[in-house]
Amino acid sequence: MHEAGIAAGILKTVIDAAEGAGASRVNTVDVTVGELTEVVEDALHFAWGAATDGTIAQGSKLEITMLPARSRCADCAEVFGHGRYDGGRCPACGGYVVDLLAGRELRVDGIDID
Amino acid sequence: MKIDIGERILAANDDLAAGNRELFAEHGVYVLDLMASPGAGKTSTILATIDALRDRYSIAVIEGDIASKVDAEKVRAHGIPAVQINTGGACHLESAMIRRAVDTLDLDALDLIIIENVGNLVCPSDFDLGEHAKVMILSVPEGHDKPYKYPNIFQVSRAVILNKYDTVGVFDFDEAEFREVVGSLNPHAPIFPVSATKGDGVDAWAEWLAERIEAVKEGGSA
């Protein structure tokens, strides 16, 4: 439900970068979203259409890359991919101390402009 | 023409959160972001926590709601300063709202600020407010399956309060399964069974919090 806020955050970054580069329009916007965030891809596309209405980014395509979660075990240094429920424990040694390496990203990677 | 950006989407919120965090550290005040569904007992838990800690610490509360000031009035009636934020429809609090609320408080006189986030198990979990810890409340009537449905909030919480624990027999709440799922999502978060309105279990939770307040008063990061 907070995709509108996320879309507004993306838009601010995009407008700053596009205007800074003297763009007349924004064609595509590349973003990366970690799978452990609460962002819903379809809802974000919908929110993007609404947020960009009447801006330099109106009609632009939002390219969303969903990034799977990865963690590293603090005991044996194993790096492993996981979902929401199985990331708390190392599959190699069974250790419970793991550091999340990826999965909570919310990032604007770049834009394509004219 | 392609332009590389590589900026966090919530950069504006995150930057403001970092500013809040510095401000709290400067004044040695511990800040707790309390999250739960509507009706889970956030305000009751806050009042019980105040009763357990008010002799030792100076406390203020920031109340986040879509509308109304009933929660802030309840806290003020308890003799504790309270600031009400009305988000006007927004489903979570953001750092800028917290900053405006905090600016009305005397931080030097405070040891603990409890932020009551908007009742919601989804959105508050993605927004950094500059707090020291996010803690969530699940109430027994909501059911033991909630960690399956709302995993993110269980993952970002430093502790989980299981409220209305006195009703655990009535609602067919499978505590063993609940503990197992929460443990797999977040092995480091303690679970505190509490009955906020009766006071049961509040002491263990309050002691956990007091340890962290002390660490921040002494200049640590807790």
mmCIF file of C-alpha atoms in Angstrom:
data_model
loop_
_atom_site.group_PDB
_atom_site.id
_atom_site.type_symbol
_atom_site.label_atom_id
_atom_site.label_comp_id
_atom_site.label_asym_id
_atom_site.label_seq_id
_atom_site.Cartn_x
_atom_site.Cartn_y
_atom_site.Cartn_z
ATOM 1 C CA MET A 1 0.000 0.000 0.000
ATOM 2 C CA HIS A 2 2.950 2.369 0.246
ATOM 3 C CA GLU A 3 3.890 2.053 -3.419
ATOM 4 C CA ALA A 4 2.628 5.632 -3.936
ATOM 5 C CA GLY A 5 5.282 6.847 -1.479
ATOM 6 C CA ILE A 6 7.913 4.703 -3.187
ATOM 7 C CA ALA A 7 6.862 6.048 -6.605
ATOM 8 C CA ALA A 8 7.119 9.626 -5.294
ATOM 9 C CA GLY A 9 10.633 8.834 -4.029
ATOM 10 C CA ILE A 10 11.678 7.470 -7.423
ATOM 11 C CA LEU A 11 10.110 10.432 -9.227
ATOM 12 C CA LYS A 12 12.007 13.001 -7.165
ATOM 13 C CA THR A 13 15.320 11.331 -8.004
ATOM 14 C CA VAL A 14 14.377 10.948 -11.678
ATOM 15 C CA ILE A 15 13.257 14.563 -12.099
ATOM 16 C CA ASP A 16 16.414 15.891 -10.432
ATOM 17 C CA ALA A 17 18.620 13.784 -12.713
ATOM 18 C CA ALA A 18 16.603 14.455 -15.881
ATOM 19 C CA GLU A 19 16.398 18.212 -15.375
ATOM 20 C CA GLY A 20 20.065 18.311 -14.416
ATOM 21 C CA ALA A 21 20.863 16.714 -17.767
ATOM 22 C CA GLY A 22 18.562 19.072 -19.679
ATOM 23 C CA ALA A 23 16.196 16.285 -20.747
ATOM 24 C CA SER A 24 12.974 16.953 -22.627
ATOM 25 C CA ARG A 25 11.455 13.608 -21.718
ATOM 26 C CA VAL A 26 12.180 10.434 -19.751
ATOM 27 C CA ASN A 27 11.857 7.158 -21.693
ATOM 28 C CA THR A 28 12.715 4.484 -19.153
ATOM 29 C CA VAL A 29 13.611 4.301 -15.478
ATOM 30 C CA ASP A 30 15.553 1.315 -14.105
ATOM 31 C CA VAL A 31 14.987 0.420 -10.461
ATOM 32 C CA THR A 32 16.090 -2.484 -8.287
ATOM 33 C CA VAL A 33 13.807 -3.794 -5.551
ATOM 34 C CA GLY A 34 14.854 -6.420 -3.019
ATOM 35 C CA GLU A 35 12.440 -9.307 -2.603
ATOM 36 C CA LEU A 36 12.390 -8.875 1.184
ATOM 37 C CA THR A 37 10.818 -5.408 0.953
ATOM 38 C CA GLU A 38 7.040 -5.032 0.994
ATOM 39 C CA VAL A 39 6.951 -3.564 -2.514
ATOM 40 C CA VAL A 40 4.492 -5.199 -4.897
ATOM 41 C CA GLU A 41 5.656 -4.995 -8.517
ATOM 42 C CA ASP A 42 2.214 -4.503 -10.117
ATOM 43 C CA ALA A 43 1.206 -1.902 -7.549
ATOM 44 C CA LEU A 44 4.427 0.003 -8.167
ATOM 45 C CA HIS A 45 3.792 0.092 -11.929
ATOM 46 C CA PHE A 46 0.301 1.430 -11.268
ATOM 47 C CA ALA A 47 1.574 4.024 -8.786
ATOM 48 C CA TRP A 48 4.288 5.100 -11.247
ATOM 49 C CA GLY A 49 1.702 5.904 -13.918
ATOM 50 C CA ALA A 50 -0.255 8.040 -11.479
ATOM 51 C CA ALA A 51 2.763 9.766 -9.927
ATOM 52 C CA THR A 52 4.348 10.787 -13.234
ATOM 53 C CA ASP A 53 1.193 12.273 -14.738
ATOM 54 C CA GLY A 54 1.932 15.822 -15.867
ATOM 55 C CA THR A 55 5.688 15.546 -15.209
ATOM 56 C CA ILE A 56 8.702 15.164 -17.458
ATOM 57 C CA ALA A 57 8.499 11.419 -16.732
ATOM 58 C CA GLN A 58 4.907 11.041 -17.962
ATOM 59 C CA GLY A 59 4.572 7.963 -20.179
ATOM 60 C CA SER A 60 7.976 6.584 -19.132
ATOM 61 C CA LYS A 61 8.457 2.869 -18.642
ATOM 62 C CA LEU A 62 9.451 1.658 -15.200
ATOM 63 C CA GLU A 63 11.801 -1.346 -15.493
ATOM 64 C CA ILE A 64 11.773 -3.156 -12.153
ATOM 65 C CA THR A 65 14.467 -5.719 -11.360
ATOM 66 C CA MET A 66 13.437 -7.833 -8.369
ATOM 67 C CA LEU A 67 16.579 -8.897 -6.500
ATOM 68 C CA PRO A 68 16.527 -12.203 -4.593
ATOM 69 C CA ALA A 69 17.786 -12.285 -1.014
ATOM 70 C CA ARG A 70 21.314 -13.493 -0.171
ATOM 71 C CA SER A 71 23.040 -13.901 3.177
ATOM 72 C CA ARG A 72 26.503 -14.821 4.448
ATOM 73 C CA CYS A 73 27.054 -17.115 7.421
ATOM 74 C CA ALA A 74 29.169 -15.508 10.130
ATOM 75 C CA ASP A 75 30.483 -18.924 11.237
ATOM 76 C CA CYS A 76 31.510 -20.642 7.985
ATOM 77 C CA ALA A 77 31.331 -17.742 5.458
ATOM 78 C CA GLU A 78 28.923 -19.660 3.214
ATOM 79 C CA VAL A 79 26.982 -17.278 0.955
ATOM 80 C CA PHE A 80 23.489 -18.549 0.174
ATOM 81 C CA GLY A 81 20.351 -17.410 -1.599
ATOM 82 C CA HIS A 82 17.053 -17.693 0.242
ATOM 83 C CA GLY A 83 13.442 -16.623 0.470
ATOM 84 C CA ARG A 84 11.674 -14.838 3.295
ATOM 85 C CA TYR A 85 11.427 -17.803 5.621
ATOM 86 C CA ASP A 86 14.639 -19.733 5.228
ATOM 87 C CA GLY A 87 17.267 -16.993 5.523
ATOM 88 C CA GLY A 88 17.763 -17.179 9.271
ATOM 89 C CA ARG A 89 19.935 -20.263 9.271
ATOM 90 C CA CYS A 90 23.018 -21.311 7.277
ATOM 91 C CA PRO A 91 22.232 -24.296 4.999
ATOM 92 C CA ALA A 92 25.890 -25.419 5.113
ATOM 93 C CA CYS A 93 26.703 -25.482 8.854
ATOM 94 C CA GLY A 94 23.353 -24.778 10.518
ATOM 95 C CA GLY A 95 24.651 -21.572 12.143
ATOM 96 C CA TYR A 96 22.132 -18.914 13.196
ATOM 97 C CA VAL A 97 24.353 -15.846 12.867
ATOM 98 C CA VAL A 98 23.914 -14.642 9.312
ATOM 99 C CA ASP A 99 24.387 -11.246 7.671
ATOM 100 C CA LEU A 100 21.949 -10.165 4.995
ATOM 101 C CA LEU A 101 23.889 -9.172 1.853
ATOM 102 C CA ALA A 102 20.985 -8.430 -0.477
ATOM 103 C CA GLY A 103 17.205 -8.412 -0.484
ATOM 104 C CA ARG A 104 16.191 -5.086 1.061
ATOM 105 C CA GLU A 105 17.265 -2.814 -1.824
ATOM 106 C CA LEU A 106 15.149 0.083 -3.034
ATOM 107 C CA ARG A 107 17.347 1.762 -5.633
ATOM 108 C CA VAL A 108 17.065 3.911 -8.754
ATOM 109 C CA ASP A 109 19.773 2.515 -11.057
ATOM 110 C CA GLY A 110 19.468 4.873 -14.005
ATOM 111 C CA ILE A 111 17.278 6.555 -16.579
ATOM 112 C CA ASP A 112 17.069 6.857 -20.349
ATOM 113 C CA ILE A 113 16.183 10.360 -21.548
ATOM 114 C CA ASP A 114 15.844 12.426 -24.708
ATOM 115 C CA MET B 1 20.731 8.983 -23.564
ATOM 116 C CA LYS B 2 21.365 6.751 -20.545
ATOM 117 C CA ILE B 3 22.230 8.249 -17.171
ATOM 118 C CA ASP B 4 23.485 6.165 -14.226
ATOM 119 C CA ILE B 5 21.973 7.179 -10.907
ATOM 120 C CA GLY B 6 22.416 4.441 -8.306
ATOM 121 C CA GLU B 7 20.497 6.261 -5.574
ATOM 122 C CA ARG B 8 18.330 4.766 -2.853
ATOM 123 C CA ILE B 9 14.655 5.255 -3.643
ATOM 124 C CA LEU B 10 13.869 6.441 -0.150
ATOM 125 C CA ALA B 11 17.036 8.574 -0.027
ATOM 126 C CA ALA B 12 15.128 11.654 1.141
ATOM 127 C CA ASN B 13 13.517 9.723 4.009
ATOM 128 C CA ASP B 14 16.748 7.905 4.850
ATOM 129 C CA ASP B 15 18.730 11.165 4.992
ATOM 130 C CA LEU B 16 16.168 12.691 7.343
ATOM 131 C CA ALA B 17 16.240 9.495 9.424
ATOM 132 C CA ALA B 18 20.021 9.819 9.729
ATOM 133 C CA GLY B 19 19.510 13.390 10.944
ATOM 134 C CA ASN B 20 16.976 12.210 13.518
ATOM 135 C CA ARG B 21 19.371 9.486 14.644
ATOM 136 C CA GLU B 22 22.162 12.027 15.219
ATOM 137 C CA LEU B 23 19.808 14.281 17.150
ATOM 138 C CA PHE B 24 18.693 11.418 19.424
ATOM 139 C CA ALA B 25 22.311 10.372 20.050
ATOM 140 C CA GLU B 26 23.315 13.952 20.836
ATOM 141 C CA HIS B 27 20.634 14.185 23.523
ATOM 142 C CA GLY B 28 21.053 10.612 24.822
ATOM 143 C CA VAL B 29 17.391 9.775 24.291
ATOM 144 C CA TYR B 30 16.335 6.252 23.313
ATOM 145 C CA VAL B 31 13.677 6.100 20.598
ATOM 146 C CA LEU B 32 11.386 3.132 20.067
ATOM 147 C CA ASP B 33 9.167 2.680 16.979
ATOM 148 C CA LEU B 34 6.229 0.519 18.033
ATOM 149 C CA MET B 35 4.309 -1.138 15.182
ATOM 150 C CA ALA B 36 1.165 -3.309 15.171
ATOM 151 C CA SER B 37 -2.239 -3.823 13.575
ATOM 152 C CA PRO B 38 -5.166 -1.604 14.565
ATOM 153 C CA GLY B 39 -6.538 -2.939 17.833
ATOM 154 C CA ALA B 40 -3.492 -5.011 18.826
ATOM 155 C CA GLY B 41 -3.075 -2.903 21.948
ATOM 156 C CA LYS B 42 -0.362 -0.409 21.032
ATOM 157 C CA THR B 43 -1.698 2.350 23.262
ATOM 158 C CA SER B 44 -2.427 -0.047 26.161
ATOM 159 C CA THR B 45 1.080 -1.474 25.867
ATOM 160 C CA ILE B 46 2.547 2.034 25.843
ATOM 161 C CA LEU B 47 0.573 2.953 28.986
ATOM 162 C CA ALA B 48 1.714 -0.259 30.725
ATOM 163 C CA THR B 49 5.322 0.418 29.683
ATOM 164 C CA ILE B 50 5.059 3.970 31.019
ATOM 165 C CA ASP B 51 3.789 2.632 34.371
ATOM 166 C CA ALA B 52 6.710 0.194 34.566
ATOM 167 C CA LEU B 53 9.405 2.749 33.722
ATOM 168 C CA ARG B 54 8.149 6.232 34.722
ATOM 169 C CA ASP B 55 9.847 6.180 38.149
ATOM 170 C CA ARG B 56 13.222 5.632 36.488
ATOM 171 C CA TYR B 57 12.955 7.502 33.202
ATOM 172 C CA SER B 58 11.464 10.604 31.712
ATOM 173 C CA ILE B 59 9.203 9.533 28.835
ATOM 174 C CA ALA B 60 7.327 11.155 25.929
ATOM 175 C CA VAL B 61 5.092 9.599 23.287
ATOM 176 C CA ILE B 62 4.583 10.431 19.612
ATOM 177 C CA GLU B 63 1.226 9.141 18.379
ATOM 178 C CA GLY B 64 0.781 8.404 14.689
ATOM 179 C CA ASP B 65 -2.761 8.009 13.398
ATOM 180 C CA ILE B 66 -4.536 8.712 10.139
ATOM 181 C CA ALA B 67 -6.948 10.972 12.031
ATOM 182 C CA SER B 68 -8.048 11.976 15.570
ATOM 183 C CA LYS B 69 -6.142 12.758 18.744
ATOM 184 C CA VAL B 70 -7.757 10.217 21.074
ATOM 185 C CA ASP B 71 -4.492 8.314 21.649
ATOM 186 C CA ALA B 72 -2.486 11.419 22.542
ATOM 187 C CA GLU B 73 -5.249 12.444 24.961
ATOM 188 C CA LYS B 74 -5.094 9.033 26.664
ATOM 189 C CA VAL B 75 -1.333 9.355 27.123
ATOM 190 C CA ARG B 76 -1.592 12.956 28.380
ATOM 191 C CA ALA B 77 -4.268 11.861 30.848
ATOM 192 C CA HIS B 78 -1.557 9.553 32.158
ATOM 193 C CA GLY B 79 0.630 12.600 32.868
ATOM 194 C CA ILE B 80 3.058 12.025 30.007
ATOM 195 C CA PRO B 81 3.802 14.511 27.207
ATOM 196 C CA ALA B 82 2.330 13.339 23.909
ATOM 197 C CA VAL B 83 2.473 14.714 20.379
ATOM 198 C CA GLN B 84 -0.196 13.612 17.933
ATOM 199 C CA ILE B 85 0.712 13.236 14.259
ATOM 200 C CA ASN B 86 -2.221 12.882 11.868
ATOM 201 C CA THR B 87 -0.988 11.426 8.609
ATOM 202 C CA GLY B 88 -4.196 12.348 6.776
ATOM 203 C CA GLY B 89 -4.524 8.997 5.066
ATOM 204 C CA ALA B 90 -0.893 7.912 4.847
ATOM 205 C CA CYS B 91 -0.479 4.371 6.139
ATOM 206 C CA HIS B 92 2.850 4.874 7.932
ATOM 207 C CA LEU B 93 5.022 7.532 9.590
ATOM 208 C CA GLU B 94 8.018 9.067 7.814
ATOM 209 C CA SER B 95 11.135 10.745 9.140
ATOM 210 C CA ALA B 96 10.026 14.303 8.350
ATOM 211 C CA MET B 97 6.863 13.856 10.453
ATOM 212 C CA ILE B 98 8.943 12.544 13.347
ATOM 213 C CA ARG B 99 11.315 15.493 13.113
ATOM 214 C CA ARG B 100 8.464 18.008 13.311
ATOM 215 C CA ALA B 101 7.020 16.195 16.330
ATOM 216 C CA VAL B 102 10.391 15.871 18.063
ATOM 217 C CA ASP B 103 11.056 19.595 17.622
ATOM 218 C CA THR B 104 8.161 20.293 20.002
ATOM 219 C CA LEU B 105 9.707 18.145 22.771
ATOM 220 C CA ASP B 106 12.453 19.029 25.260
ATOM 221 C CA LEU B 107 14.933 16.297 24.322
ATOM 222 C CA ASP B 108 17.394 17.121 27.094
ATOM 223 C CA ALA B 109 14.710 16.343 29.657
ATOM 224 C CA LEU B 110 13.854 12.961 28.095
ATOM 225 C CA ASP B 111 15.291 9.434 28.324
ATOM 226 C CA LEU B 112 12.747 7.604 26.184
ATOM 227 C CA ILE B 113 10.480 8.493 23.269
ATOM 228 C CA ILE B 114 7.942 5.880 22.216
ATOM 229 C CA ILE B 115 6.593 6.339 18.696
ATOM 230 C CA GLU B 116 3.235 4.664 18.114
ATOM 231 C CA ASN B 117 3.205 4.013 14.386
ATOM 232 C CA VAL B 118 0.024 3.885 12.288
ATOM 233 C CA GLY B 119 -1.852 0.604 12.804
ATOM 234 C CA ASN B 120 -0.591 -1.508 9.906
ATOM 235 C CA LEU B 121 1.591 -4.626 9.577
ATOM 236 C CA VAL B 122 2.952 -3.711 6.143
ATOM 237 C CA CYS B 123 4.171 -0.215 5.345
ATOM 238 C CA PRO B 124 5.806 0.958 8.603
ATOM 239 C CA SER B 125 8.369 -1.836 8.248
ATOM 240 C CA ASP B 126 10.014 -0.231 5.178
ATOM 241 C CA PHE B 127 10.491 3.278 6.622
ATOM 242 C CA ASP B 128 13.482 4.202 8.767
ATOM 243 C CA LEU B 129 12.542 6.944 11.246
ATOM 244 C CA GLY B 130 15.972 7.225 12.862
ATOM 245 C CA GLU B 131 14.751 5.147 15.813
ATOM 246 C CA HIS B 132 17.035 2.904 17.871
ATOM 247 C CA ALA B 133 14.738 -0.075 17.488
ATOM 248 C CA LYS B 134 11.548 -1.117 15.808
ATOM 249 C CA VAL B 135 9.446 -3.420 17.968
ATOM 250 C CA MET B 136 6.160 -4.996 16.962
ATOM 251 C CA ILE B 137 3.124 -6.167 18.865
ATOM 252 C CA LEU B 138 1.019 -9.073 17.711
ATOM 253 C CA SER B 139 -2.120 -9.726 19.742
ATOM 254 C CA VAL B 140 -3.302 -13.279 20.312
ATOM 255 C CA PRO B 141 -6.737 -12.839 18.618
ATOM 256 C CA GLU B 142 -4.978 -11.922 15.348
ATOM 257 C CA GLY B 143 -3.773 -15.527 15.090
ATOM 258 C CA HIS B 144 -0.463 -17.398 15.110
ATOM 259 C CA ASP B 145 -0.309 -17.430 11.283
ATOM 260 C CA LYS B 146 0.484 -13.707 10.951
ATOM 261 C CA PRO B 147 4.269 -14.184 10.578
ATOM 262 C CA TYR B 148 3.561 -16.195 7.404
ATOM 263 C CA LYS B 149 1.458 -13.365 6.003
ATOM 264 C CA TYR B 150 3.471 -10.329 7.112
ATOM 265 C CA PRO B 151 7.055 -11.594 7.348
ATOM 266 C CA ASN B 152 8.812 -8.281 6.805
ATOM 267 C CA ILE B 153 7.588 -6.651 9.990
ATOM 268 C CA PHE B 154 8.726 -9.678 12.007
ATOM 269 C CA GLN B 155 12.139 -9.478 10.335
ATOM 270 C CA VAL B 156 12.813 -5.794 11.009
ATOM 271 C CA SER B 157 11.672 -5.928 14.665
ATOM 272 C CA ARG B 158 14.263 -6.209 17.441
ATOM 273 C CA ALA B 159 11.665 -7.749 19.747
ATOM 274 C CA VAL B 160 8.121 -9.090 19.423
ATOM 275 C CA ILE B 161 5.464 -8.437 22.080
ATOM 276 C CA LEU B 162 2.697 -11.046 22.127
ATOM 277 C CA ASN B 163 -0.168 -9.058 23.651
ATOM 278 C CA LYS B 164 -3.527 -10.195 25.079
ATOM 279 C CA TYR B 165 -1.660 -13.305 26.184
ATOM 280 C CA ASP B 166 -4.343 -13.978 28.801
ATOM 281 C CA THR B 167 -6.662 -15.002 25.909
ATOM 282 C CA VAL B 168 -4.270 -17.598 24.454
ATOM 283 C CA GLY B 169 -6.539 -20.519 25.406
ATOM 284 C CA VAL B 170 -9.682 -18.897 24.039
ATOM 285 C CA PHE B 171 -8.390 -18.207 20.532
ATOM 286 C CA ASP B 172 -6.753 -21.535 19.702
ATOM 287 C CA PHE B 173 -3.430 -19.723 19.293
ATOM 288 C CA ASP B 174 -0.612 -22.191 18.580
ATOM 289 C CA GLU B 175 2.215 -20.586 20.511
ATOM 290 C CA ALA B 176 4.781 -23.276 19.603
ATOM 291 C CA GLU B 177 4.182 -22.749 15.890
ATOM 292 C CA PHE B 178 4.248 -18.974 16.328
ATOM 293 C CA ARG B 179 7.610 -19.153 18.107
ATOM 294 C CA GLU B 180 9.014 -21.489 15.470
ATOM 295 C CA VAL B 181 8.050 -19.245 12.535
ATOM 296 C CA VAL B 182 9.171 -16.031 14.243
ATOM 297 C CA GLY B 183 12.409 -17.820 15.159
ATOM 298 C CA SER B 184 13.047 -18.767 11.541
ATOM 299 C CA LEU B 185 12.309 -15.215 10.334
ATOM 300 C CA ASN B 186 14.269 -13.472 13.047
ATOM 301 C CA PRO B 187 16.267 -15.761 15.365
ATOM 302 C CA HIS B 188 17.567 -12.869 17.497
ATOM 303 C CA ALA B 189 14.273 -11.233 18.457
ATOM 304 C CA PRO B 190 12.987 -12.141 21.920
ATOM 305 C CA ILE B 191 9.229 -12.749 22.255
ATOM 306 C CA PHE B 192 7.551 -11.172 25.296
ATOM 307 C CA PRO B 193 4.099 -12.563 26.219
ATOM 308 C CA VAL B 194 2.223 -9.641 27.782
ATOM 309 C CA SER B 195 -1.291 -8.781 28.944
ATOM 310 C CA ALA B 196 -0.976 -5.014 28.756
ATOM 311 C CA THR B 197 -4.269 -4.108 30.403
ATOM 312 C CA LYS B 198 -3.672 -6.523 33.305
ATOM 313 C CA GLY B 199 0.057 -5.858 33.620
ATOM 314 C CA ASP B 200 1.171 -9.482 33.273
ATOM 315 C CA GLY B 201 4.535 -9.930 31.570
ATOM 316 C CA VAL B 202 5.177 -6.200 31.292
ATOM 317 C CA ASP B 203 8.192 -6.316 33.626
ATOM 318 C CA ALA B 204 10.289 -8.599 31.381
ATOM 319 C CA TRP B 205 9.582 -6.381 28.367
ATOM 320 C CA ALA B 206 10.257 -3.203 30.351
ATOM 321 C CA GLU B 207 13.604 -4.570 31.597
ATOM 322 C CA TRP B 208 14.671 -5.371 28.021
ATOM 323 C CA LEU B 209 13.848 -1.780 27.120
ATOM 324 C CA ALA B 210 15.516 -0.347 30.242
ATOM 325 C CA GLU B 211 18.827 -2.045 29.367
ATOM 326 C CA ARG B 212 18.785 -0.272 26.014
ATOM 327 C CA ILE B 213 17.793 3.090 27.476
ATOM 328 C CA GLU B 214 20.745 2.818 29.882
ATOM 329 C CA ALA B 215 23.166 2.022 27.052
ATOM 330 C CA VAL B 216 22.069 5.141 25.140
ATOM 331 C CA LYS B 217 22.208 7.354 28.239
ATOM 332 C CA GLU B 218 25.813 6.220 28.649
ATOM 333 C CA GLY B 219 26.557 7.207 25.056
ATOM 334 C CA GLY B 220 26.445 3.748 23.482
ATOM 335 C CA SER B 221 24.545 2.802 20.368
ATOM 336 C CA ALA B 222 22.255 0.160 22.005
#
